[in-house]
Short mmCIF file of C-alpha atoms in Angstrom, two decimals:
data_model
loop_
_atom_site.label_atom_id
_atom_site.label_comp_id
_atom_site.label_asym_id
_atom_site.label_seq_id
_atom_site.Cartn_x
_atom_site.Cartn_y
_atom_site.Cartn_z
CA MET A 1 32.98 76.36 -93.64
CA THR A 2 35.52 77.00 -97.52
CA THR A 3 34.71 79.26 -99.46
CA ALA A 4 34.94 78.23 -103.08
CA ARG A 5 37.92 80.19 -104.99
CA GLU A 6 36.84 82.58 -107.84
CA ALA A 7 36.74 80.60 -111.17
CA PRO A 8 40.06 81.57 -113.33
CA ASP A 9 39.91 83.01 -116.22
CA ILE A 10 41.43 81.22 -119.22
CA LEU A 11 42.24 84.06 -121.34
CA SER A 12 43.94 85.94 -118.33
CA PRO A 13 48.19 86.89 -118.61
CA ASP A 14 47.85 84.87 -115.06
CA PHE A 15 46.83 81.60 -116.85
CA ALA A 16 48.78 81.91 -119.82
CA ALA A 17 51.87 82.10 -117.60
CA ASN A 18 50.87 79.13 -116.00
CA PRO A 19 47.25 77.46 -116.08
CA TYR A 20 48.15 74.61 -113.39
CA PRO A 21 47.14 76.11 -110.45
CA ALA A 22 44.22 77.27 -112.19
CA TYR A 23 43.32 73.77 -113.22
CA ARG A 24 43.22 72.96 -109.71
CA ILE A 25 40.91 75.46 -108.88
CA MET A 26 38.51 74.13 -111.55
CA LEU A 27 38.72 70.83 -111.17
CA GLU A 28 37.48 71.17 -107.35
CA ASP A 29 35.90 74.40 -107.65
CA HIS A 30 34.29 75.23 -110.58
CA PRO A 31 34.26 71.94 -113.06
CA LEU A 32 31.85 73.10 -115.41
CA ILE A 33 31.85 77.49 -116.10
CA TRP A 34 30.42 79.37 -118.85
CA HIS A 35 32.75 81.74 -120.36
CA GLU A 36 31.02 84.46 -121.79
CA PRO A 37 34.13 86.02 -123.93
CA MET A 38 34.88 82.88 -125.72
CA ASN A 39 31.15 81.81 -126.02
CA SER A 40 31.79 78.59 -124.48
CA TYR A 41 31.63 76.37 -121.67
CA ILE A 42 34.56 74.57 -120.31
CA ILE A 43 35.06 71.68 -118.79
CA SER A 44 38.01 70.15 -116.81
CA ARG A 45 37.37 67.21 -114.60
CA TYR A 46 38.30 63.56 -116.33
CA SER A 47 35.40 61.88 -116.29
CA ASP A 48 33.78 64.53 -118.27
CA VAL A 49 36.38 64.76 -120.84
CA ALA A 50 36.75 61.46 -121.48
CA ARG A 51 32.54 61.39 -121.73
CA ALA A 52 33.05 64.32 -124.22
CA PHE A 53 35.72 62.82 -125.95
CA LYS A 54 33.40 59.04 -126.47
CA GLU A 55 30.11 59.64 -126.51
CA PRO A 56 28.69 60.42 -129.71
CA VAL A 57 26.17 62.83 -128.07
CA PHE A 58 29.37 65.00 -128.53
CA THR A 59 29.59 66.05 -131.70
CA THR A 60 32.59 68.19 -133.38
CA ASP A 61 29.96 70.68 -135.54
CA ASN A 62 32.00 73.35 -133.59
CA TYR A 63 34.84 72.59 -136.48
CA ASP A 64 32.82 73.68 -138.87
CA TRP A 65 33.48 77.42 -137.75
CA GLN A 66 37.04 76.50 -135.95
CA LEU A 67 38.71 74.31 -138.38
CA GLU A 68 37.12 74.94 -141.69
CA PRO A 69 38.02 78.41 -142.28
CA VAL A 70 42.07 77.08 -142.17
CA HIS A 71 41.86 73.93 -143.37
CA GLY A 72 38.76 73.61 -145.83
CA LYS A 73 36.32 70.35 -144.97
CA THR A 74 38.55 67.59 -143.01
CA ILE A 75 38.01 64.21 -141.33
CA LEU A 76 37.04 65.50 -138.07
CA GLN A 77 33.78 67.09 -139.09
CA LEU A 78 32.68 64.21 -140.29
CA SER A 79 30.56 61.31 -138.48
CA GLY A 80 29.04 58.16 -139.26
CA ARG A 81 29.81 56.15 -142.32
CA ASP A 82 31.34 58.95 -144.16
CA HIS A 83 33.80 59.58 -141.01
CA ALA A 84 34.55 55.63 -141.26
CA VAL A 85 34.86 55.23 -144.98
CA ARG A 86 37.08 58.60 -144.72
CA ARG A 87 39.51 57.47 -141.72
CA ALA A 88 39.64 54.34 -143.77
CA LEU A 89 41.30 55.95 -147.03
CA ILE A 90 44.07 57.29 -144.25
CA ALA A 91 44.50 54.85 -141.35
CA PRO A 92 47.13 52.45 -143.28
CA ALA A 93 49.49 54.99 -144.22
CA PHE A 94 49.69 55.13 -140.45
CA ARG A 95 50.24 51.88 -139.27
CA GLY A 96 53.35 50.63 -137.39
CA GLN A 97 53.93 48.03 -140.39
CA GLU A 98 54.04 51.04 -142.58
CA LEU A 99 55.82 53.26 -140.49
CA GLN A 100 58.41 51.22 -139.91
CA HIS A 101 59.03 50.08 -143.74
CA ARG A 102 58.02 53.26 -145.90
CA PHE A 103 58.49 56.11 -143.59
CA LEU A 104 61.00 55.44 -140.45
CA PRO A 105 64.14 56.12 -143.23
CA VAL A 106 62.73 59.42 -143.88
CA ILE A 107 62.01 59.77 -140.43
CA GLU A 108 65.75 58.97 -139.16
CA ARG A 109 67.12 60.89 -142.09
CA ASN A 110 65.76 64.48 -140.80
CA ALA A 111 66.30 63.53 -137.81
CA ALA A 112 69.86 63.11 -138.51
CA GLU A 113 69.81 66.09 -140.73
CA LEU A 114 68.98 68.43 -138.09
CA ILE A 115 71.42 67.17 -135.42
CA ASP A 116 74.45 67.35 -138.29
CA GLY A 117 73.78 71.09 -138.04
CA PHE A 118 74.52 71.55 -134.40
CA ARG A 119 76.01 68.64 -132.87
CA GLU A 120 79.88 69.83 -133.46
CA ARG A 121 79.07 73.14 -131.43
CA GLY A 122 78.69 71.88 -128.01
CA THR A 123 75.40 74.06 -127.76
CA ALA A 124 71.75 74.15 -129.39
CA ASP A 125 68.40 74.94 -129.05
CA LEU A 126 66.05 72.17 -128.87
CA VAL A 127 63.40 73.82 -129.58
CA THR A 128 64.57 76.58 -132.27
CA ASP A 129 67.45 73.98 -133.81
CA PHE A 130 65.36 70.89 -133.69
CA ALA A 131 62.31 70.18 -132.20
CA ARG A 132 60.15 73.16 -134.16
CA HIS A 133 61.65 71.88 -137.56
CA PHE A 134 61.70 68.35 -137.14
CA PRO A 135 57.79 66.86 -137.47
CA ILE A 136 57.16 69.52 -140.31
CA ASN A 137 60.29 68.31 -142.45
CA VAL A 138 59.24 64.66 -142.11
CA ILE A 139 55.52 65.62 -143.15
CA VAL A 140 56.93 66.90 -146.38
CA ASP A 141 59.39 64.27 -147.14
CA MET A 142 56.65 61.56 -146.43
CA LEU A 143 54.34 63.58 -148.96
CA GLY A 144 57.28 63.03 -151.32
CA LEU A 145 57.21 67.29 -151.91
CA ASP A 146 59.80 69.38 -153.03
CA ARG A 147 62.56 69.25 -149.60
CA THR A 148 64.02 73.20 -150.96
CA GLU A 149 59.68 74.07 -149.71
CA HIS A 150 60.75 72.75 -145.80
CA ALA A 151 60.72 76.82 -144.98
CA ARG A 152 57.76 77.84 -147.06
CA PHE A 153 55.49 74.38 -144.66
CA GLN A 154 57.23 75.95 -141.92
CA ARG A 155 55.68 79.16 -142.55
CA TRP A 156 52.17 77.81 -143.08
CA TYR A 157 52.62 75.62 -140.16
CA THR A 158 53.45 78.52 -137.65
CA SER A 159 50.34 80.76 -139.13
CA ILE A 160 47.54 77.50 -139.07
CA ILE A 161 47.96 76.79 -135.50
CA ALA A 162 48.47 81.13 -134.75
CA PHE A 163 44.50 80.73 -136.31
CA LEU A 164 43.70 78.02 -134.01
CA GLY A 165 45.05 79.08 -131.15
CA ASN A 166 43.61 82.28 -131.81
CA LEU A 167 41.21 82.01 -128.75
CA SER A 168 40.26 86.11 -128.72
CA GLN A 169 39.92 86.37 -132.21
CA ASP A 170 42.87 88.83 -133.37
CA PRO A 171 42.05 89.91 -136.58
CA ASP A 172 45.53 90.26 -137.95
CA ILE A 173 45.99 86.36 -136.77
CA THR A 174 42.65 85.11 -138.55
CA ALA A 175 43.75 87.10 -141.93
CA ASP A 176 47.03 85.21 -142.28
CA GLY A 177 45.70 82.34 -141.55
CA LEU A 178 42.96 82.79 -144.38
CA ARG A 179 45.53 83.48 -146.61
CA THR A 180 47.54 80.62 -145.47
CA ARG A 181 44.54 78.42 -146.78
CA ALA A 182 44.47 79.95 -150.20
CA GLU A 183 48.95 79.81 -150.72
CA LEU A 184 48.48 75.79 -149.76
CA ALA A 185 45.82 75.32 -151.68
CA GLU A 186 47.37 77.29 -154.78
CA TYR A 187 50.28 75.19 -154.04
CA MET A 188 49.14 71.53 -153.37
CA ILE A 189 46.23 71.37 -155.48
CA PRO A 190 48.31 71.38 -158.89
CA VAL A 191 50.65 68.82 -157.03
CA ILE A 192 48.20 66.70 -156.19
CA GLN A 193 46.87 66.31 -159.87
CA ARG A 194 50.15 65.84 -161.35
CA ARG A 195 50.78 63.10 -158.70
CA ARG A 196 47.51 61.17 -159.77
CA GLY A 197 49.30 60.84 -162.92
CA ASP A 198 52.32 59.62 -161.49
CA LEU A 199 51.96 57.27 -158.65
CA GLY A 200 54.84 57.64 -156.68
CA ASP A 201 56.18 55.94 -152.78
CA ASP A 202 55.05 58.14 -151.44
CA LEU A 203 52.25 59.37 -149.02
CA LEU A 204 50.94 61.37 -151.31
CA SER A 205 50.44 58.81 -153.95
CA GLN A 206 48.92 56.55 -151.50
CA LEU A 207 46.15 59.27 -150.53
CA CYS A 208 45.69 59.89 -154.06
CA ALA A 209 45.02 55.95 -154.84
CA ALA A 210 43.57 54.95 -151.84
CA GLU A 211 39.99 54.05 -152.22
CA VAL A 212 37.40 52.60 -150.20
CA ASP A 213 33.65 50.65 -151.11
CA GLY A 214 33.92 52.80 -154.13
CA VAL A 215 34.89 55.82 -152.63
CA ARG A 216 37.98 58.10 -152.93
CA MET A 217 39.44 61.86 -151.35
CA SER A 218 38.78 64.04 -154.08
CA ASP A 219 41.77 66.89 -154.85
CA GLU A 220 40.24 69.47 -151.89
CA ASP A 221 39.80 65.89 -149.29
CA ILE A 222 43.64 65.57 -149.82
CA LYS A 223 44.57 69.30 -149.53
CA ALA A 224 42.58 69.62 -146.61
CA PHE A 225 44.36 66.78 -145.19
CA VAL A 226 47.52 67.79 -145.60
CA SER A 227 46.51 71.19 -143.87
CA LEU A 228 45.28 68.99 -140.89
CA LEU A 229 48.54 66.99 -141.03
CA LEU A 230 50.29 70.16 -140.81
CA ALA A 231 48.87 71.48 -137.98
CA ALA A 232 48.10 68.16 -135.82
CA GLY A 233 51.04 66.09 -137.20
CA GLY A 234 53.76 69.19 -136.27
CA GLU A 235 52.25 70.78 -133.32
CA THR A 236 52.17 67.37 -131.43
CA THR A 237 55.70 66.37 -131.88
CA ASP A 238 57.04 69.78 -132.08
CA LYS A 239 55.58 70.50 -128.75
CA ALA A 240 56.12 66.76 -127.06
CA ILE A 241 60.01 66.56 -127.94
CA ALA A 242 60.82 69.99 -126.20
CA SER A 243 58.45 68.85 -123.45
CA ILE A 244 60.03 65.68 -122.84
CA PHE A 245 63.57 66.96 -122.48
CA LYS A 246 61.78 69.96 -120.74
CA ASN A 247 60.78 67.71 -117.84
CA LEU A 248 63.92 65.04 -117.93
CA LEU A 249 66.38 67.79 -117.51
CA GLU A 250 64.43 68.69 -114.85
CA HIS A 251 64.41 65.53 -112.93
CA PRO A 252 67.89 64.03 -113.87
CA GLU A 253 67.18 61.12 -112.17
CA GLN A 254 64.95 60.18 -114.76
CA LEU A 255 66.98 61.43 -117.40
CA ARG A 256 69.46 58.80 -116.60
CA ALA A 257 66.77 56.07 -116.71
CA VAL A 258 65.96 56.91 -120.01
CA ARG A 259 69.69 57.56 -121.22
CA GLU A 260 70.96 53.94 -119.44
CA ASN A 261 67.78 52.23 -121.12
CA ARG A 262 66.22 53.42 -124.26
CA ALA A 263 63.22 51.34 -123.84
CA LEU A 264 61.71 53.82 -121.37
CA ILE A 265 61.74 57.04 -123.68
CA PRO A 266 57.99 55.49 -124.61
CA LYS A 267 57.27 55.96 -120.99
CA ALA A 268 59.05 59.25 -120.98
CA PHE A 269 56.92 60.49 -123.88
CA ALA A 270 53.29 58.64 -122.57
CA GLU A 271 54.25 60.74 -119.24
CA THR A 272 54.93 63.87 -120.75
CA LEU A 273 51.17 64.01 -122.78
CA ARG A 274 49.44 63.21 -119.04
CA TYR A 275 51.77 66.11 -117.11
CA SER A 276 52.92 68.70 -120.02
CA PRO A 277 50.17 67.77 -123.01
CA PRO A 278 51.40 69.91 -126.16
CA VAL A 279 47.59 70.49 -126.90
CA HIS A 280 45.79 71.43 -123.65
CA MET A 281 42.02 72.14 -125.22
CA ILE A 282 39.96 70.61 -127.78
CA MET A 283 35.75 71.61 -128.42
CA ARG A 284 33.13 69.83 -129.28
CA GLN A 285 29.31 70.42 -129.35
CA PRO A 286 26.49 68.35 -127.71
CA ALA A 287 23.98 67.34 -129.69
CA GLU A 288 21.33 67.55 -126.87
CA ASP A 289 20.97 68.87 -123.11
CA VAL A 290 23.92 66.95 -121.26
CA GLU A 291 24.42 67.40 -117.07
CA LEU A 292 27.95 66.91 -116.71
CA SER A 293 29.23 67.82 -113.43
CA GLY A 294 28.77 71.25 -112.29
CA GLY A 295 25.37 71.46 -114.51
CA VAL A 296 23.99 71.15 -117.73
CA VAL A 297 25.43 72.40 -121.04
CA PRO A 298 22.60 73.09 -123.32
CA ALA A 299 22.31 71.69 -126.94
CA GLY A 300 24.07 72.85 -129.82
CA SER A 301 26.61 74.81 -126.91
CA THR A 302 30.42 74.83 -127.69
CA LEU A 303 32.10 72.78 -124.87
CA THR A 304 35.50 73.52 -124.22
CA CYS A 305 37.51 70.33 -122.99
CA LEU A 306 40.90 71.14 -121.23
CA ILE A 307 43.26 68.28 -121.28
CA GLY A 308 45.50 70.09 -119.49
CA ALA A 309 43.79 69.91 -116.32
CA ALA A 310 42.21 66.28 -117.18
CA ASN A 311 44.85 65.02 -117.03
CA ARG A 312 45.67 66.45 -113.55
CA ASP A 313 42.81 65.17 -111.98
CA PRO A 314 43.53 63.71 -108.50
CA ARG A 315 39.93 61.69 -109.17
CA ARG A 316 42.13 59.55 -111.93
CA TYR A 317 46.17 60.04 -111.18
CA ALA A 318 48.15 59.48 -107.95
CA HIS A 319 50.75 63.25 -107.43
CA PRO A 320 48.88 64.20 -110.76
CA ASP A 321 51.16 67.14 -110.48
CA ALA A 322 54.51 65.38 -110.06
CA PHE A 323 56.41 64.33 -113.75
CA ASP A 324 57.14 60.35 -113.02
CA ILE A 325 57.84 57.88 -116.04
CA PHE A 326 57.71 55.10 -113.17
CA ARG A 327 53.59 55.77 -112.29
CA ASP A 328 51.71 52.54 -112.37
CA ASP A 329 48.17 54.36 -112.95
CA LEU A 330 49.04 54.91 -117.02
CA PRO A 331 49.97 52.33 -118.77
CA THR A 332 52.57 52.55 -121.87
CA GLU A 333 50.70 49.56 -123.34
CA THR A 334 48.08 51.66 -124.33
CA ALA A 335 49.49 55.27 -124.31
CA PHE A 336 49.20 55.31 -128.03
CA SER A 337 45.87 53.55 -128.85
CA ALA A 338 42.49 54.78 -128.24
CA ALA A 339 42.12 53.17 -125.06
CA ALA A 340 44.81 55.40 -123.98
CA GLN A 341 44.20 56.49 -119.91
CA HIS A 342 45.45 59.73 -120.68
CA VAL A 343 43.15 62.31 -123.07
CA SER A 344 45.66 64.21 -124.69
CA PHE A 345 44.96 62.38 -128.36
CA ALA A 346 41.29 62.37 -127.70
CA LEU A 347 39.50 58.95 -127.18
CA GLY A 348 37.05 57.20 -128.98
CA ARG A 349 36.09 57.66 -132.80
CA HIS A 350 38.18 60.88 -133.04
CA PHE A 351 41.24 59.75 -131.59
CA CYS A 352 44.39 60.63 -133.51
CA VAL A 353 44.96 58.89 -136.12
CA GLY A 354 48.81 60.04 -136.03
CA ALA A 355 49.24 59.02 -132.83
CA LEU A 356 51.94 56.10 -133.81
CA LEU A 357 53.28 58.34 -136.34
CA ALA A 358 54.47 60.91 -133.15
CA LYS A 359 55.66 57.88 -131.10
CA THR A 360 57.86 56.75 -134.15
CA GLU A 361 59.08 60.40 -134.17
CA VAL A 362 59.98 61.03 -130.88
CA GLU A 363 61.45 57.76 -130.27
CA VAL A 364 63.79 58.35 -133.41
CA GLY A 365 64.22 62.25 -132.47
CA VAL A 366 65.07 61.55 -128.81
CA ASN A 367 67.03 58.48 -129.31
CA GLN A 368 69.41 60.24 -131.81
CA LEU A 369 69.47 63.28 -129.59
CA LEU A 370 70.25 61.14 -126.66
CA ASP A 371 73.66 59.50 -128.93
CA ALA A 372 74.60 62.95 -130.13
CA MET A 373 74.49 64.72 -126.70
CA PRO A 374 74.68 62.04 -123.87
CA ASP A 375 76.01 64.42 -121.48
CA LEU A 376 73.72 67.29 -121.85
CA GLU A 377 72.41 69.99 -119.55
CA LEU A 378 70.83 73.57 -119.39
CA LEU A 379 72.88 76.23 -119.82
CA ASP A 380 74.11 77.78 -116.69
CA GLY A 381 71.39 80.13 -114.95
CA PHE A 382 68.57 79.17 -117.82
CA THR A 383 65.04 77.98 -116.05
CA PRO A 384 63.10 76.75 -118.76
CA SER A 385 59.14 77.96 -119.37
CA GLU A 386 56.15 76.54 -120.95
CA GLN A 387 54.39 78.99 -123.56
CA GLY A 388 50.65 79.15 -125.29
CA VAL A 389 47.22 78.19 -123.68
CA PHE A 390 45.61 75.97 -126.89
CA THR A 391 48.76 74.38 -127.27
CA ARG A 392 51.79 74.26 -124.63
CA GLY A 393 55.58 73.99 -124.73
CA PRO A 394 58.99 75.23 -123.94
CA ALA A 395 59.86 78.56 -125.96
CA SER A 396 63.20 77.70 -125.30
CA LEU A 397 65.87 75.19 -124.45
CA PRO A 398 69.35 75.91 -124.52
CA VAL A 399 71.47 73.66 -123.69
CA ARG A 400 75.39 72.22 -123.35
CA PHE A 401 77.00 69.04 -124.45
CA SER A 402 80.49 67.49 -124.69
CA VAL A 403 81.27 67.44 -128.77
CA ARG A 404 80.96 63.62 -130.31
CA ARG A 405 81.77 62.92 -133.82
CA ALA A 406 78.68 61.65 -135.55
CA GLU A 407 78.74 57.29 -135.34
CA ARG A 408 75.60 56.61 -137.87
CA THR A 409 75.52 54.62 -141.23
CA PRO A 410 74.03 57.16 -143.84
CA VAL A 411 70.29 56.75 -144.67
#
């Protein structure tokens, strides 16, 4: 008779160093855990996590205390018609056609500018020189904000992400997040008010002018969405680009395939979202008692959904611990939509509205990096490692490459 292994502690140093062995134990022996320090139930199996994201009984009421203190009230906290209308106000800016015609040049320019900073060095750290800055710079420029403020928004982004991932409730991190909310509001509200009287062709103007069924976004609505965009749009793309290259560098034959056929980049992104997602957990709150694998979660409880575990559930994926961009159980054509076969962008009505923006940024960034560094390889003796619990990605990714002169059309 096999004895069940002890349930892992997701706040332990061992879990932070490498959560995947713990995920395997949870998936097999402990699909439902009560975690006292977090005051939360934890689920890991794909079927349970997918239900929590798709079924209306699982609410986002937890965001009242988890997100609102740092962002203000966001679309993620709404439901029913309120949610549908707010999403309709925001979504048009993130559709494929709008991205291609209005914002693709912004994305291409920012990627090129960052790469120009190291393309003639022959070495770079893909995390600190590119991935960490790229999505935040893009967001600032899409909003039509002052480009000299990139560093300030980078600092705010870092503070917001630290607040959201503060599972141990460090008071200094909490205080810094609250300061960031006040600073961002002090900066953004006057900008929004000025923009309402002088609309342009930028995302902020689009949000100011948007109207659905007589409803428009208030100044506070727009400020809260900007804060949310910094966190959700920045962290996903930042860690995804770094993780794509980490995964490909650790699988040279797949890197070679992507280098030779750039149409494989979406497959590499989709598989990275499954294998090493940027966000490892999302919380929900059931409105009534719900039975899941392993027991019943009471109404009103906090439920922590482990994306990183669900995406490696052997009940859902063949060879789940293998990185394989050619796997046939993760269709790319739906990987960036609400019908995705992974759970890294959530599912259902709260599916990530910026998924296509992330896909566009990744395709542009990876293409330009491969153009500039066709023979990139890890620095001798360096072994990549991931960092983080709530969100996770490579802490550093130093590479070397043969220097090539820029061969691009200015944008």
